[in-house]
Structure formats: structure tokens, C-alpha cells
Coordinates of C-alpha atoms and ligand atoms in Angstrom, one line a residue:
M1 CA 24.1 -11.4 -12.0
T2 CA 21.1 -12.2 -14.0
K3 CA 21.2 -15.7 -15.5
V4 CA 20.0 -17.1 -18.8
I5 CA 18.8 -20.7 -18.2
G6 CA 18.1 -23.4 -20.8
F7 CA 16.1 -26.5 -20.0
H8 CA 14.3 -29.4 -21.4
Y9 CA 11.0 -30.3 -19.7
T10 CA 8.2 -32.7 -19.8
L11 CA 5.0 -31.6 -18.1
K12 CA 2.5 -34.1 -16.7
N13 CA -0.7 -33.8 -14.8
D14 CA -1.2 -35.7 -11.5
A15 CA -2.4 -38.8 -13.5
G16 CA 0.9 -38.9 -15.3
E17 CA -0.4 -37.9 -18.7
V18 CA 2.1 -35.8 -20.7
L19 CA 0.6 -32.4 -21.4
D20 CA 3.6 -30.8 -23.0
S21 CA 7.2 -31.5 -23.7
S22 CA 10.3 -29.8 -25.2
I23 CA 11.8 -33.2 -26.1
G24 CA 12.4 -33.2 -29.8
H25 CA 12.6 -29.4 -30.0
D26 CA 15.1 -26.8 -28.9
P27 CA 15.3 -26.5 -25.1
M28 CA 13.4 -23.6 -23.6
L29 CA 15.7 -20.7 -23.0
Y30 CA 14.7 -17.8 -20.8
L31 CA 16.0 -14.9 -18.7
A32 CA 15.7 -15.6 -15.0
G33 CA 13.1 -13.4 -13.3
S34 CA 11.7 -12.0 -16.5
G35 CA 8.3 -13.6 -16.2
T36 CA 8.9 -15.6 -19.4
I37 CA 8.0 -18.9 -17.6
L38 CA 5.9 -19.5 -14.5
P39 CA 7.6 -17.7 -11.6
A40 CA 7.4 -20.7 -9.3
L41 CA 9.1 -22.9 -11.9
D42 CA 11.7 -20.2 -12.6
E43 CA 12.5 -19.9 -8.8
A44 CA 12.9 -23.7 -8.5
I45 CA 15.4 -24.1 -11.3
N46 CA 17.3 -20.9 -12.0
T47 CA 20.2 -21.7 -9.6
L48 CA 20.7 -25.2 -10.9
P49 CA 23.9 -26.2 -12.7
I50 CA 24.0 -27.5 -16.3
G51 CA 23.2 -31.2 -16.5
E52 CA 21.1 -31.2 -13.3
K53 CA 17.8 -33.1 -13.5
T54 CA 15.0 -32.3 -11.2
S55 CA 11.3 -32.6 -10.7
V56 CA 9.2 -29.6 -9.8
A57 CA 5.6 -30.1 -8.6
L58 CA 3.4 -27.0 -8.7
L59 CA -0.2 -26.7 -7.4
A60 CA -2.6 -25.3 -9.9
K61 CA -2.6 -21.9 -8.0
D62 CA 1.1 -21.6 -8.6
G63 CA 0.7 -22.7 -12.2
Y64 CA -2.1 -21.3 -14.4
G65 CA -4.4 -20.6 -11.5
E66 CA -7.6 -22.1 -10.3
V67 CA -10.6 -22.5 -12.6
N68 CA -12.7 -19.3 -12.5
P69 CA -16.4 -20.3 -12.9
A70 CA -17.3 -16.8 -14.0
Y71 CA -15.2 -17.4 -17.2
K72 CA -17.5 -20.4 -18.1
M73 CA -20.6 -19.1 -19.7
N74 CA -23.3 -19.6 -22.4
V75 CA -23.7 -17.0 -25.1
R76 CA -26.0 -16.9 -28.1
L77 CA -24.8 -17.8 -31.6
A78 CA -26.3 -14.5 -32.8
Q79 CA -23.8 -12.6 -30.6
F80 CA -20.9 -13.6 -32.8
P81 CA -20.1 -11.4 -35.9
P82 CA -22.0 -12.6 -39.0
G83 CA -20.0 -15.2 -40.9
T84 CA -18.0 -16.4 -38.0
D85 CA -17.3 -20.1 -38.2
V86 CA -18.4 -20.9 -34.6
K87 CA -17.1 -24.3 -33.6
P88 CA -15.3 -26.0 -30.7
G89 CA -11.7 -24.7 -30.5
L90 CA -12.4 -21.2 -31.9
Q91 CA -10.6 -18.6 -29.8
F92 CA -11.6 -15.0 -29.4
K93 CA -11.5 -12.0 -27.1
I94 CA -14.8 -10.5 -25.8
N95 CA -13.3 -7.0 -25.8
D96 CA -10.0 -5.2 -26.5
E97 CA -8.9 -4.8 -22.8
P98 CA -5.4 -6.3 -22.3
A99 CA -6.5 -8.0 -19.1
S100 CA -9.5 -9.7 -20.9
P101 CA -9.0 -13.4 -21.1
M102 CA -8.9 -15.4 -24.4
F103 CA -12.1 -17.4 -24.6
R104 CA -12.5 -20.7 -26.3
V105 CA -15.6 -22.2 -27.8
I106 CA -16.2 -25.5 -26.0
N107 CA -19.5 -26.6 -27.6
V108 CA -22.3 -25.4 -29.8
L109 CA -25.8 -26.6 -29.1
G110 CA -28.3 -25.1 -31.6
E111 CA -28.3 -21.4 -30.9
E112 CA -26.4 -21.8 -27.6
V113 CA -22.6 -21.6 -27.5
F114 CA -20.7 -22.7 -24.4
I115 CA -17.5 -20.7 -23.9
D116 CA -14.6 -20.8 -21.4
G117 CA -12.1 -18.1 -20.7
N118 CA -9.9 -20.1 -18.3
H119 CA -6.4 -21.2 -19.4
Q120 CA -6.6 -24.8 -20.6
L121 CA -4.3 -25.7 -17.7
A122 CA -6.3 -23.8 -15.1
G123 CA -7.1 -26.0 -12.1
V124 CA -4.4 -28.6 -13.1
N125 CA -1.5 -29.4 -10.8
L126 CA 1.7 -29.3 -12.9
N127 CA 4.5 -31.8 -12.6
F128 CA 7.6 -30.8 -14.5
D129 CA 10.6 -33.1 -15.2
V130 CA 13.4 -30.7 -16.0
E131 CA 17.0 -31.1 -17.3
I132 CA 19.2 -28.0 -17.3
T133 CA 21.0 -27.5 -20.6
E134 CA 22.3 -24.0 -20.2
S135 CA 23.2 -21.7 -17.4
R136 CA 25.1 -18.5 -18.1
D137 CA 25.2 -14.8 -17.3
A138 CA 22.8 -12.8 -19.3
T139 CA 24.3 -10.3 -21.8
A140 CA 23.6 -6.5 -21.5
D141 CA 21.3 -6.8 -24.5
E142 CA 19.3 -9.6 -23.0
I143 CA 18.8 -7.7 -19.8
S144 CA 17.7 -4.5 -21.6
H145 CA 15.3 -6.5 -23.8
G146 CA 13.9 -8.6 -20.9
H147 CA 14.4 -11.9 -22.7
A148 CA 17.0 -14.5 -23.7
H149 CA 18.5 -14.5 -27.2
G150 CA 19.4 -17.7 -29.1
A151 CA 17.9 -21.0 -30.1
G152 CA 14.9 -21.7 -27.8
G153 CA 14.8 -18.0 -26.8
H154 CA 13.7 -14.8 -28.5
H155 CA 14.3 -14.2 -32.2
H156 CA 14.3 -10.8 -33.8
Ligands
LIG201 ZN1 15.9 -9.1 -27.7

């Protein structure tokens, strides 16, 4: 039987810095095996009972992947559409292909723009502190939609 799992999490890097947390928000709610969360994290927690607390350590390759140097590049300011406010943090796609990564502007130096298409957590080992808040059988609707319904899950 496919499960729906709810959990609170705090994500830290190896230095112990908090990168993300659900504390203060709804717990994350997801359909086991649906690819909604990192598969390695899903596998580690989807059989745990409600109330269980655990820590899950994932290497970068099992998280958001290693840094791909080919996705770090310099482009020219003139390559952006006229009128674009090119500044650090701007996100954009280079083309419309679904597999094309989302690039971020890291820095602008004169006519040169340094961009990076790696996920912000690429190359980062992930340390999750997890507390299971929900564990139940998925409904037929959830299974056919491929996601969990309810607070912290998918809203229609
Ligand atoms: Zn749905």
C-alpha cells in the first residue's frame, strides 16, 4: 500500500548551518515513491511510524548532485534581452528545453556576467533532522494524481 508521509525537517550542511526548515510551517506532506522529495530521503523515512525522530545524512550526489563546472560560465551583458535588470539573484533559462537548468546571475562585472546553472545545494552534503508527523495509506485520488492532498501537500 502506498503511504502518505508527513514530516518536519531541519536541513543542515556539514558545518551545522541551517539551510532550510519546516519548523514554524506546515509539515511537508508527500506521497511515498512519487519523486516529490529526494528519493534517498524518501527511502530513509517512508516506513517510519508517527512520532519517530531520525537523522538522515545524504552525500551531495544523493542530494542535489555534484557541482557541474560546465554550468558555471561567463556571458556578456549584451546577450540578455534589452531592458533586463541583470543583477545577482536574477534567475532565467537559456532555452525552453525542459531539461535545461535554471541559471542564476552570481555577479556582474562591467559587461561580463557570471552565471551558474547548478542547484544552490549542488555539492552540499545534506543532514536532515526529521520528525514523522503523519503516516497513512494514500487515497485512490492521491495515487492517481501522484501527490499527497492536505495541509503541507498539494492544493488544487
Ligand atoms: Zn491532486
